Amino acid sequence: MLYQHGTLGTLMAGMLEGTATINSILEHGDLGIGTLSGSDGEVIILDGTAYHANEYNEFRTLTGTELTPFATVTPFKPDIQFTTHIITDDETLLDEVLAKVGSKNIFNAVKITGTFEIMHVRMMPQQQPPYTRLIESAKVQPEFTKEQITGTIVGFYSPQLFHGIAASGFHLHFINDDKTFGGHVLNFELNKGTIEVSKIETLEQHFPVNNEAFLTTDIDYANIDEDIRETE
Amino acid sequence: MLYQHGTLGTLMAGMLEGTATINSILEHGDLGIGTLSGSDGEVIILDGTAYHANEYNEFRTLTGTELTPFATVTPFKPDIQFTTHIITDDETLLDEVLAKVGSKNIFNAVKITGTFEIMHVRMMPQQQPPYTRLIESAKVQPEFTKEQITGTIVGFYSPQLFHGIAASGFHLHFINDDKTFGGHVLNFELNKGTIEVSKIETLEQHFPVNNEAFLTTDIDYANIDEDIRETE
Ligand SMILES: [Zn+2]
Ligand SMILES: [Zn+2]
């Protein structure tokens, strides 16, 4: 089971107000990704703890009371596990994940633990109200590259049909072992590591039914597909 | 909670093999809609019983062992109830439903019980393998119109962002009181009746993870948006 609060499309359309607490997200899983109110930075959920990397490259453990407009989480139980000992780029490795899952038509959850030759991430800069479309923030997003860093990638693969609900393809966040650095993964090279994958049978999509702005706004989803591709 | 097995997009793409029993669908709710293997006709789930209307205008109660490639169901508990005593066309009535829900951005489930001046339905003709895209069946679908018929409409409203997962807007099936006639609603005029609506907080989207064809096919979702609009 994969639990998602909010949708990426709604976030892209500029509905950035947090509508669920991080604690309420953690009730549905121990591995995941998300962002905070205002699309503030990148949330990484690993082993049941939620961490946050902001645009200033600051890293902290969340208390749980923070609000998120968009988060995805799963009670992670790997169905597939394999290791690699040669330097592998993200495209090659993720193709291997899909090959082992045997399907591009179901969601899967991934956890990649190891030493990375290169880890290239971004952190989404926080918007202040009144919020605009997320593509505006994405244009000025800070990026950071680390070399020879040990840590864990967590995230999800979403099938093509779900582009808009989530980002189709892989959406991955990174956290280092020291819990001092992380972000939204742009690309990487894994030196050696362990890859664990969980096949997802059910997507539990939760809507912020008590948020007046979400309920009543005439949300403009025009260009959402392209916006997501450009931003993610 | 709204439970859906399969997606409309996958069905439209021609993946018409049944992948869940009607009994397994009924475990998740007592009101809903669907179709059978080969996109055979229209399934109507009312008060926990599943019925079937086929292309020959035959109507029967399902045994529960039949297979469905696509079905949506909810344990129906109305949040909103209202009555109408003047003849109302479908567009006016469904606009009123959305106004009372107060949102076009969440799913809702509807149940409309009463006397219909006009009930215009279609039943999707069954395909035999090898299956083709659903738009091919839709081109030859039989339609039937009844006047002065009492019965119940059941179905769902899906937000725009979920077009492809379901049909955005209302997707409604009809069953008459005598359990002798039903189908996929094209349009209607309600004479007098009761409208009940349930706001949906969570969509539970289930995938046929044990179906080899679904897992391994490179599903062609091109033109799916338009195909759905034309078919539904
Ligand atoms: Zn991200
Ligand atoms: Zn239908």
Tab-separated table of C-alpha atoms and ligand atoms in Angstrom:
chain	number	residue	atom	x	y	z
A	1	MET	CA	0.000	0.000	0.000
A	2	LEU	CA	1.141	3.479	-0.909
A	3	TYR	CA	-0.515	6.398	0.886
A	4	GLN	CA	-0.540	9.834	-0.683
A	5	HIS	CA	-1.895	13.056	0.776
A	6	GLY	CA	-2.637	15.670	-1.880
A	7	THR	CA	-1.560	15.389	-5.487
A	8	LEU	CA	1.433	16.719	-7.384
A	9	GLY	CA	-0.896	18.352	-9.922
A	10	THR	CA	-2.644	20.381	-7.246
A	11	LEU	CA	0.736	21.390	-5.831
A	12	MET	CA	1.975	22.414	-9.287
A	13	ALA	CA	-1.169	24.522	-9.701
A	14	GLY	CA	-0.040	26.558	-6.694
A	15	MET	CA	-2.130	25.055	-3.888
A	16	LEU	CA	0.828	25.072	-1.488
A	17	GLU	CA	-0.918	25.372	1.874
A	18	GLY	CA	-0.095	22.513	4.225
A	19	THR	CA	-3.162	20.350	4.876
A	20	ALA	CA	-1.882	17.375	6.896
A	21	THR	CA	0.583	17.061	9.743
A	22	ILE	CA	3.756	15.060	9.246
A	23	ASN	CA	2.614	12.884	12.172
A	24	SER	CA	-0.600	12.007	10.310
A	25	ILE	CA	1.511	11.012	7.300
A	26	LEU	CA	3.781	8.840	9.464
A	27	GLU	CA	0.723	6.886	10.607
A	28	HIS	CA	0.551	5.432	7.081
A	29	GLY	CA	4.148	4.371	6.534
A	30	ASP	CA	7.820	4.580	7.435
A	31	LEU	CA	9.438	5.430	4.079
A	32	GLY	CA	8.489	8.329	1.886
A	33	ILE	CA	8.857	11.769	0.405
A	34	GLY	CA	7.064	15.116	0.549
A	35	THR	CA	7.348	18.833	1.044
A	36	LEU	CA	6.155	21.384	3.646
A	37	SER	CA	3.757	24.377	3.467
A	38	GLY	CA	4.715	26.785	0.715
A	39	SER	CA	6.451	23.857	-1.011
A	40	ASP	CA	9.243	24.453	1.451
A	41	GLY	CA	12.137	22.133	0.650
A	42	GLU	CA	12.210	18.351	0.567
A	43	VAL	CA	10.881	15.920	3.147
A	44	ILE	CA	12.612	12.558	3.465
A	45	ILE	CA	10.972	9.818	5.525
A	46	LEU	CA	13.330	7.010	6.478
A	47	ASP	CA	12.736	4.266	9.054
A	48	GLY	CA	9.699	6.122	10.404
A	49	THR	CA	11.451	9.457	10.995
A	50	ALA	CA	10.786	12.543	8.858
A	51	TYR	CA	13.681	14.823	7.902
A	52	HIS	CA	13.772	18.116	6.023
A	53	ALA	CA	16.278	19.709	3.638
A	54	ASN	CA	15.654	23.362	2.858
A	55	GLU	CA	16.802	25.709	0.098
A	56	TYR	CA	19.689	26.989	2.272
A	57	ASN	CA	21.106	23.457	2.463
A	58	GLU	CA	20.031	23.204	6.100
A	59	PHE	CA	18.985	19.791	7.334
A	60	ARG	CA	16.864	18.910	10.346
A	61	THR	CA	14.641	16.270	11.877
A	62	LEU	CA	10.977	17.267	11.807
A	63	THR	CA	8.950	17.314	15.027
A	64	GLY	CA	5.820	15.925	13.366
A	65	THR	CA	3.591	18.963	13.861
A	66	GLU	CA	4.700	20.565	10.581
A	67	LEU	CA	2.107	20.707	7.798
A	68	THR	CA	2.488	19.230	4.322
A	69	PRO	CA	0.449	19.872	1.152
A	70	PHE	CA	1.861	16.766	-0.577
A	71	ALA	CA	3.452	13.640	0.826
A	72	THR	CA	3.716	9.993	-0.204
A	73	VAL	CA	4.565	7.190	2.189
A	74	THR	CA	4.528	3.409	2.441
A	75	PRO	CA	5.018	0.784	5.152
A	76	PHE	CA	8.117	-0.447	3.346
A	77	LYS	CA	8.525	-4.215	2.948
A	78	PRO	CA	10.883	-5.124	0.106
A	79	ASP	CA	9.847	-7.850	-2.372
A	80	ILE	CA	13.090	-7.571	-4.318
A	81	GLN	CA	16.658	-7.029	-3.153
A	82	PHE	CA	19.913	-6.854	-5.081
A	83	THR	CA	23.371	-5.340	-4.740
A	84	THR	CA	25.729	-3.636	-7.114
A	85	HIS	CA	29.494	-3.297	-6.843
A	86	ILE	CA	30.259	-1.348	-9.979
A	87	ILE	CA	29.638	2.337	-10.524
A	88	THR	CA	26.142	2.641	-11.951
A	89	ASP	CA	24.348	5.784	-13.090
A	90	ASP	CA	20.771	6.466	-12.106
A	91	GLU	CA	19.281	5.637	-15.503
A	92	THR	CA	20.924	2.221	-15.683
A	93	LEU	CA	20.077	1.379	-12.080
A	94	LEU	CA	16.446	2.458	-12.300
A	95	ASP	CA	15.985	0.537	-15.557
A	96	GLU	CA	17.245	-2.497	-13.641
A	97	VAL	CA	14.693	-1.840	-10.888
A	98	LEU	CA	11.876	-1.786	-13.459
A	99	ALA	CA	13.195	-4.925	-15.115
A	100	LYS	CA	13.197	-6.748	-11.783
A	101	VAL	CA	9.708	-5.495	-10.914
A	102	GLY	CA	8.664	-6.754	-14.344
A	103	SER	CA	6.216	-3.934	-14.927
A	104	LYS	CA	5.977	-0.257	-15.752
A	105	ASN	CA	2.257	-0.356	-14.997
A	106	ILE	CA	2.276	-0.568	-11.198
A	107	PHE	CA	3.698	1.745	-8.555
A	108	ASN	CA	6.793	0.606	-6.701
A	109	ALA	CA	8.728	1.883	-3.711
A	110	VAL	CA	12.533	1.911	-3.697
A	111	LYS	CA	15.251	2.189	-1.089
A	112	ILE	CA	18.854	2.429	-2.275
A	113	THR	CA	21.500	2.315	0.438
A	114	GLY	CA	25.185	2.727	-0.272
A	115	THR	CA	28.081	4.907	-1.295
A	116	PHE	CA	27.412	7.356	-4.077
A	117	GLU	CA	30.183	8.656	-6.341
A	118	ILE	CA	27.928	11.577	-7.195
A	119	MET	CA	24.723	12.792	-5.602
A	120	HIS	CA	23.076	15.776	-7.301
A	121	VAL	CA	20.014	17.164	-5.519
A	122	ARG	CA	17.829	20.241	-5.443
A	123	MET	CA	15.775	21.802	-2.667
A	124	MET	CA	12.594	23.630	-3.630
A	125	PRO	CA	12.621	27.224	-2.317
A	126	GLN	CA	9.731	28.056	0.004
A	127	GLN	CA	6.996	30.347	-1.285
A	128	GLN	CA	5.145	32.830	0.908
A	129	PRO	CA	1.433	33.460	0.341
A	130	PRO	CA	-0.127	34.419	-1.996
A	131	TYR	CA	1.221	31.287	-3.663
A	132	THR	CA	1.912	31.012	-7.373
A	133	ARG	CA	2.343	28.003	-9.635
A	134	LEU	CA	5.218	25.778	-8.566
A	135	ILE	CA	7.045	26.214	-11.859
A	136	GLU	CA	7.902	29.737	-10.659
A	137	SER	CA	9.781	28.367	-7.618
A	138	ALA	CA	11.430	25.676	-9.679
A	139	LYS	CA	13.098	28.270	-11.884
A	140	VAL	CA	15.262	29.447	-8.980
A	141	GLN	CA	15.809	26.189	-7.133
A	142	PRO	CA	19.249	25.718	-5.546
A	143	GLU	CA	21.127	22.569	-6.537
A	144	PHE	CA	23.944	20.821	-4.703
A	145	THR	CA	26.321	18.060	-5.718
A	146	LYS	CA	28.239	15.843	-3.303
A	147	GLU	CA	30.887	13.283	-4.147
A	148	GLN	CA	31.686	10.088	-2.266
A	149	ILE	CA	28.744	10.341	0.072
A	150	THR	CA	27.076	7.468	1.918
A	151	GLY	CA	23.360	7.524	2.462
A	152	THR	CA	19.955	6.353	1.315
A	153	ILE	CA	17.638	7.159	-1.561
A	154	VAL	CA	13.922	6.683	-0.891
A	155	GLY	CA	11.027	7.192	-3.231
A	156	PHE	CA	8.524	5.864	-5.699
A	157	TYR	CA	7.917	4.890	-9.277
A	158	SER	CA	4.537	5.966	-10.688
A	159	PRO	CA	3.060	4.565	-13.904
A	160	GLN	CA	2.514	6.877	-16.880
A	161	LEU	CA	-1.269	7.038	-16.437
A	162	PHE	CA	-0.724	8.607	-12.991
A	163	HIS	CA	1.289	11.539	-14.298
A	164	GLY	CA	-0.410	14.522	-12.694
A	165	ILE	CA	-1.436	12.594	-9.568
A	166	ALA	CA	2.286	12.032	-9.006
A	167	ALA	CA	5.326	12.449	-11.263
A	168	SER	CA	5.388	9.535	-13.680
A	169	GLY	CA	8.636	7.632	-13.481
A	170	PHE	CA	10.831	7.748	-10.389
A	171	HIS	CA	10.538	10.509	-7.781
A	172	LEU	CA	13.402	10.088	-5.326
A	173	HIS	CA	14.771	11.929	-2.288
A	174	PHE	CA	18.194	11.443	-0.671
A	175	ILE	CA	19.408	11.538	2.918
A	176	ASN	CA	23.025	10.979	3.968
A	177	ASP	CA	24.052	8.638	6.771
A	178	ASP	CA	25.107	11.540	9.005
A	179	LYS	CA	21.635	13.133	8.648
A	180	THR	CA	23.186	16.437	7.613
A	181	PHE	CA	22.393	16.582	3.907
A	182	GLY	CA	19.579	15.649	1.565
A	183	GLY	CA	17.192	16.735	-1.128
A	184	HIS	CA	15.227	15.860	-4.229
A	185	VAL	CA	17.396	13.637	-6.431
A	186	LEU	CA	18.231	15.003	-9.888
A	187	ASN	CA	20.818	12.374	-10.767
A	188	PHE	CA	23.407	10.167	-9.122
A	189	GLU	CA	26.096	7.558	-9.562
A	190	LEU	CA	25.993	4.660	-7.144
A	191	ASN	CA	29.397	3.169	-6.342
A	192	LYS	CA	28.278	0.171	-4.344
A	193	GLY	CA	25.046	-0.451	-2.574
A	194	THR	CA	21.899	-2.383	-1.862
A	195	ILE	CA	18.690	-1.825	-3.763
A	196	GLU	CA	15.390	-2.848	-2.202
A	197	VAL	CA	12.089	-2.629	-4.041
A	198	SER	CA	8.490	-3.093	-2.961
A	199	LYS	CA	5.720	-3.681	-5.498
A	200	ILE	CA	2.618	-1.640	-4.732
A	201	GLU	CA	-0.824	-3.214	-5.110
A	202	THR	CA	-2.959	-0.308	-3.840
A	203	LEU	CA	-2.636	3.473	-3.973
A	204	GLU	CA	-4.532	5.174	-1.161
A	205	GLN	CA	-5.073	8.707	-2.406
A	206	HIS	CA	-6.168	11.081	0.359
A	207	PHE	CA	-7.672	14.530	-0.303
A	208	PRO	CA	-7.571	17.562	2.030
A	209	VAL	CA	-11.369	17.547	2.433
A	210	ASN	CA	-11.303	20.070	5.272
A	211	ASN	CA	-9.268	22.700	3.421
A	212	GLU	CA	-11.619	25.393	2.152
A	213	ALA	CA	-9.126	26.736	-0.399
A	214	PHE	CA	-8.617	23.292	-1.926
A	215	LEU	CA	-12.334	22.556	-2.037
A	216	THR	CA	-13.509	25.813	-3.575
A	217	THR	CA	-10.677	26.919	-5.872
A	218	ASP	CA	-11.222	26.473	-9.590
A	219	ILE	CA	-7.834	24.794	-9.970
A	220	ASP	CA	-6.127	25.466	-13.291
A	221	TYR	CA	-4.536	22.215	-14.443
A	222	ALA	CA	-3.525	23.579	-17.868
A	223	ASN	CA	0.078	22.645	-18.745
A	224	ILE	CA	0.354	20.568	-15.574
A	225	ASP	CA	1.913	17.639	-17.441
A	226	GLU	CA	4.640	19.844	-18.895
A	227	ASP	CA	5.096	21.773	-15.640
A	228	ILE	CA	5.743	18.523	-13.767
A	229	ARG	CA	8.221	17.301	-16.365
A	230	GLU	CA	10.087	20.606	-16.189
A	231	THR	CA	10.017	20.832	-12.382
A	232	GLU	CA	10.648	17.193	-11.428
B	1	MET	CA	-13.692	5.762	0.877
B	2	LEU	CA	-14.009	4.881	-2.783
B	3	TYR	CA	-12.469	1.618	-3.959
B	4	GLN	CA	-11.528	1.140	-7.594
B	5	HIS	CA	-10.142	-1.967	-9.256
B	6	GLY	CA	-8.348	-1.204	-12.513
B	7	THR	CA	-8.484	2.141	-14.274
B	8	LEU	CA	-10.647	3.480	-17.076
B	9	GLY	CA	-7.509	4.431	-19.025
B	10	THR	CA	-6.250	0.864	-19.010
B	11	LEU	CA	-9.691	-0.369	-20.079
B	12	MET	CA	-9.821	2.192	-22.901
B	13	ALA	CA	-6.392	0.984	-24.043
B	14	GLY	CA	-7.947	-2.440	-24.629
B	15	MET	CA	-6.910	-4.327	-21.489
B	16	LEU	CA	-10.359	-5.903	-21.150
B	17	GLU	CA	-9.526	-9.147	-19.347
B	18	GLY	CA	-11.342	-9.529	-16.040
B	19	THR	CA	-8.901	-9.400	-13.119
B	20	ALA	CA	-11.086	-9.356	-9.982
B	21	THR	CA	-14.243	-11.222	-9.018
B	22	ILE	CA	-17.435	-9.291	-8.397
B	23	ASN	CA	-17.436	-10.790	-4.884
B	24	SER	CA	-14.019	-9.240	-4.186
B	25	ILE	CA	-15.392	-5.881	-5.322
B	26	LEU	CA	-18.450	-6.241	-3.060
B	27	GLU	CA	-16.110	-6.629	-0.078
B	28	HIS	CA	-15.250	-2.937	-0.484
B	29	GLY	CA	-18.686	-1.401	-0.785
B	30	ASP	CA	-22.396	-1.717	-1.492
B	31	LEU	CA	-22.947	0.905	-4.213
B	32	GLY	CA	-21.035	1.097	-7.454
B	33	ILE	CA	-20.489	0.605	-11.147
B	34	GLY	CA	-18.323	-1.520	-13.424
B	35	THR	CA	-18.166	-3.830	-16.389
B	36	LEU	CA	-17.329	-7.517	-17.000
B	37	SER	CA	-14.547	-9.288	-18.967
B	38	GLY	CA	-14.380	-8.065	-22.550
B	39	SER	CA	-16.028	-4.845	-21.353
B	40	ASP	CA	-19.255	-6.813	-21.429
B	41	GLY	CA	-22.141	-4.486	-20.600
B	42	GLU	CA	-22.740	-2.457	-17.491
B	43	VAL	CA	-22.517	-3.562	-13.866
B	44	ILE	CA	-24.763	-1.818	-11.338
B	45	ILE	CA	-24.133	-2.377	-7.624
B	46	LEU	CA	-27.060	-1.367	-5.421
B	47	ASP	CA	-27.561	-2.199	-1.746
B	48	GLY	CA	-24.741	-4.738	-1.870
B	49	THR	CA	-26.056	-6.710	-4.852
B	50	ALA	CA	-24.421	-6.615	-8.290
B	51	TYR	CA	-26.582	-6.569	-11.418
B	52	HIS	CA	-25.698	-6.690	-15.101
B	53	ALA	CA	-27.233	-5.138	-18.217
B	54	ASN	CA	-25.883	-6.469	-21.513
B	55	GLU	CA	-25.924	-5.201	-25.089
B	56	TYR	CA	-29.029	-7.273	-25.878
B	57	ASN	CA	-30.975	-5.395	-23.198
B	58	GLU	CA	-30.930	-8.465	-20.980
B	59	PHE	CA	-30.772	-7.903	-17.249
B	60	ARG	CA	-29.654	-10.279	-14.529
B	61	THR	CA	-28.326	-10.533	-10.994
B	62	LEU	CA	-24.652	-11.523	-10.916
B	63	THR	CA	-23.553	-14.562	-8.907
B	64	GLY	CA	-20.339	-12.902	-7.709
B	65	THR	CA	-17.900	-15.231	-9.457
B	66	GLU	CA	-17.860	-13.135	-12.647
B	67	LEU	CA	-14.653	-11.259	-13.410
B	68	THR	CA	-14.332	-7.505	-13.907
B	69	PRO	CA	-11.466	-5.483	-15.411
B	70	PHE	CA	-12.815	-2.196	-13.999
B	71	ALA	CA	-15.173	-1.517	-11.122
B	72	THR	CA	-15.694	1.283	-8.607
B	73	VAL	CA	-17.552	0.855	-5.329
B	74	THR	CA	-18.139	2.601	-2.014
B	75	PRO	CA	-19.701	1.761	1.338
B	76	PHE	CA	-22.363	4.382	0.707
B	77	LYS	CA	-23.207	6.744	3.581
B	78	PRO	CA	-24.849	9.953	2.386
B	79	ASP	CA	-23.636	13.294	3.779
B	80	ILE	CA	-26.173	15.272	1.780
B	81	GLN	CA	-29.784	14.518	0.939
B	82	PHE	CA	-32.379	16.540	-0.969
B	83	THR	CA	-35.534	15.963	-2.972
B	84	THR	CA	-36.912	17.426	-6.162
B	85	HIS	CA	-40.527	17.595	-7.284
B	86	ILE	CA	-40.167	19.323	-10.616
B	87	ILE	CA	-38.868	17.778	-13.810
B	88	THR	CA	-35.119	18.296	-13.842
B	89	ASP	CA	-32.653	17.363	-16.558
B	90	ASP	CA	-29.387	15.647	-15.726
B	91	GLU	CA	-27.197	18.705	-16.257
B	92	THR	CA	-29.235	20.884	-13.889
B	93	LEU	CA	-29.486	18.161	-11.271
B	94	LEU	CA	-25.789	17.250	-11.330
B	95	ASP	CA	-24.795	20.933	-11.135
B	96	GLU	CA	-26.943	21.080	-8.009
B	97	VAL	CA	-25.131	18.043	-6.590
B	98	LEU	CA	-21.764	19.751	-7.117
B	99	ALA	CA	-23.063	22.991	-5.598
B	100	LYS	CA	-24.199	21.131	-2.488
B	101	VAL	CA	-20.915	19.234	-2.223
B	102	GLY	CA	-19.215	22.619	-2.515
B	103	SER	CA	-16.301	21.287	-4.519
B	104	LYS	CA	-15.320	20.022	-7.941
B	105	ASN	CA	-11.985	18.880	-6.542
B	106	ILE	CA	-13.021	15.808	-4.567
B	107	PHE	CA	-14.726	12.591	-5.628
B	108	ASN	CA	-18.323	12.091	-4.597
B	109	ALA	CA	-20.760	9.187	-4.761
B	110	VAL	CA	-24.396	9.727	-5.759
B	111	LYS	CA	-27.623	7.788	-5.471
B	112	ILE	CA	-30.726	9.190	-7.165
B	113	THR	CA	-33.971	7.361	-6.473
B	114	GLY	CA	-37.251	8.301	-8.116
B	115	THR	CA	-39.411	8.453	-11.185
B	116	PHE	CA	-37.683	9.407	-14.397
B	117	GLU	CA	-39.530	11.065	-17.282
B	118	ILE	CA	-36.746	9.926	-19.551
B	119	MET	CA	-33.912	7.468	-18.993
B	120	HIS	CA	-31.444	7.099	-21.873
B	121	VAL	CA	-28.795	4.429	-21.401
B	122	ARG	CA	-26.277	2.446	-23.370
B	123	MET	CA	-24.796	-0.986	-22.834
B	124	MET	CA	-21.245	-1.615	-24.012
B	125	PRO	CA	-21.063	-4.593	-26.404
B	126	GLN	CA	-18.792	-7.406	-25.262
B	127	GLN	CA	-15.516	-7.907	-27.084
B	128	GLN	CA	-13.951	-11.309	-27.670
B	129	PRO	CA	-10.154	-11.715	-27.478
B	130	PRO	CA	-7.923	-10.483	-28.986
B	131	TYR	CA	-9.247	-7.253	-27.487
B	132	THR	CA	-8.966	-3.886	-29.211
B	133	ARG	CA	-9.238	-0.360	-27.846
B	134	LEU	CA	-12.597	0.319	-26.228
B	135	ILE	CA	-13.410	3.138	-28.634
B	136	GLU	CA	-14.025	0.427	-31.241
B	137	SER	CA	-16.808	-1.142	-29.140
B	138	ALA	CA	-18.257	2.228	-28.291
B	139	LYS	CA	-18.890	2.985	-31.956
B	140	VAL	CA	-21.529	0.251	-32.140
B	141	GLN	CA	-23.020	0.467	-28.655
B	142	PRO	CA	-26.792	-0.111	-28.411
B	143	GLU	CA	-28.782	2.644	-26.721
B	144	PHE	CA	-32.202	2.418	-25.107
B	145	THR	CA	-34.610	5.060	-23.887
B	146	LYS	CA	-37.425	4.475	-21.388
B	147	GLU	CA	-40.104	6.910	-20.317
B	148	GLN	CA	-41.836	7.107	-16.947
B	149	ILE	CA	-39.581	4.579	-15.278
B	150	THR	CA	-38.906	4.279	-11.549
B	151	GLY	CA	-35.490	3.238	-10.371
B	152	THR	CA	-32.128	4.300	-9.052
B	153	ILE	CA	-29.047	5.948	-10.494
B	154	VAL	CA	-25.741	5.084	-8.812
B	155	GLY	CA	-22.296	6.379	-9.592
B	156	PHE	CA	-19.461	8.762	-8.992
B	157	TYR	CA	-18.094	12.191	-9.709
B	158	SER	CA	-14.354	12.313	-10.409
B	159	PRO	CA	-12.305	15.537	-10.369
B	160	GLN	CA	-10.666	16.747	-13.577
B	161	LEU	CA	-7.146	15.727	-12.509
B	162	PHE	CA	-8.325	12.089	-12.336
B	163	HIS	CA	-9.480	11.960	-15.960
B	164	GLY	CA	-7.819	8.811	-17.250
B	165	ILE	CA	-7.948	7.032	-13.892
B	166	ALA	CA	-11.735	7.405	-14.124
B	167	ALA	CA	-13.981	9.529	-16.342
B	168	SER	CA	-13.840	13.095	-15.051
B	169	GLY	CA	-17.281	14.403	-14.194
B	170	PHE	CA	-20.170	12.064	-13.409
B	171	HIS	CA	-20.155	8.405	-14.405
B	172	LEU	CA	-23.598	6.974	-13.639
B	173	HIS	CA	-25.417	3.666	-14.101
B	174	PHE	CA	-29.164	3.069	-13.818
B	175	ILE	CA	-31.259	0.182	-12.517
B	176	ASN	CA	-35.052	0.112	-12.484
B	177	ASP	CA	-37.118	-0.871	-9.455
B	178	ASP	CA	-38.267	-4.094	-11.104
B	179	LYS	CA	-34.629	-5.137	-11.714
B	180	THR	CA	-35.360	-5.763	-15.386
B	181	PHE	CA	-33.604	-2.840	-17.062
B	182	GLY	CA	-30.457	-0.811	-16.649
B	183	GLY	CA	-27.310	0.548	-18.229
B	184	HIS	CA	-24.753	3.316	-18.457
B	185	VAL	CA	-26.593	6.644	-18.189
B	186	LEU	CA	-26.263	8.960	-21.198
B	187	ASN	CA	-28.904	11.451	-20.081
B	188	PHE	CA	-32.138	11.595	-18.118
B	189	GLU	CA	-34.948	13.727	-16.821
B	190	LEU	CA	-35.926	13.166	-13.205
B	191	ASN	CA	-39.614	13.774	-12.477
B	192	LYS	CA	-39.500	13.507	-8.711
B	193	GLY	CA	-36.972	11.855	-6.505
B	194	THR	CA	-34.446	11.792	-3.709
B	195	ILE	CA	-30.799	12.631	-4.256
B	196	GLU	CA	-28.210	11.369	-1.789
B	197	VAL	CA	-24.544	12.315	-2.001
B	198	SER	CA	-21.471	11.102	-0.150
B	199	LYS	CA	-18.258	13.143	-0.142
B	200	ILE	CA	-15.188	10.983	-0.693
B	201	GLU	CA	-12.041	11.599	1.361
B	202	THR	CA	-9.916	8.703	0.070
B	203	LEU	CA	-9.608	6.895	-3.249
B	204	GLU	CA	-8.291	3.375	-2.854
B	205	GLN	CA	-6.919	2.494	-6.275
B	206	HIS	CA	-6.245	-1.222	-6.684
B	207	PHE	CA	-4.120	-2.689	-9.497
B	208	PRO	CA	-4.377	-6.210	-10.970
B	209	VAL	CA	-0.869	-7.104	-9.773
B	210	ASN	CA	-1.296	-10.797	-10.566
B	211	ASN	CA	-2.370	-10.306	-14.172
B	212	GLU	CA	0.604	-10.981	-16.442
B	213	ALA	CA	-0.911	-9.157	-19.423
B	214	PHE	CA	-1.505	-6.009	-17.386
B	215	LEU	CA	1.960	-6.091	-15.848
B	216	THR	CA	3.951	-6.667	-19.002
B	217	THR	CA	2.033	-4.897	-21.774
B	218	ASP	CA	3.455	-1.614	-23.009
B	219	ILE	CA	0.061	0.079	-22.665
B	220	ASP	CA	-0.587	2.784	-25.256
B	221	TYR	CA	-2.275	5.677	-23.470
B	222	ALA	CA	-2.145	7.998	-26.505
B	223	ASN	CA	-5.487	9.745	-27.088
B	224	ILE	CA	-6.908	8.208	-23.913
B	225	ASP	CA	-8.336	11.536	-22.745
B	226	GLU	CA	-10.223	12.019	-25.991
B	227	ASP	CA	-11.213	8.336	-26.191
B	228	ILE	CA	-12.812	8.555	-22.745
B	229	ARG	CA	-14.672	11.741	-23.586
B	230	GLU	CA	-16.006	10.143	-26.774
B	231	THR	CA	-16.916	6.823	-25.157
B	232	GLU	CA	-18.319	8.004	-21.835
C	1	ZN	ZN	10.735	15.732	-4.663
C	2	ZN	ZN	-20.372	3.096	-17.374
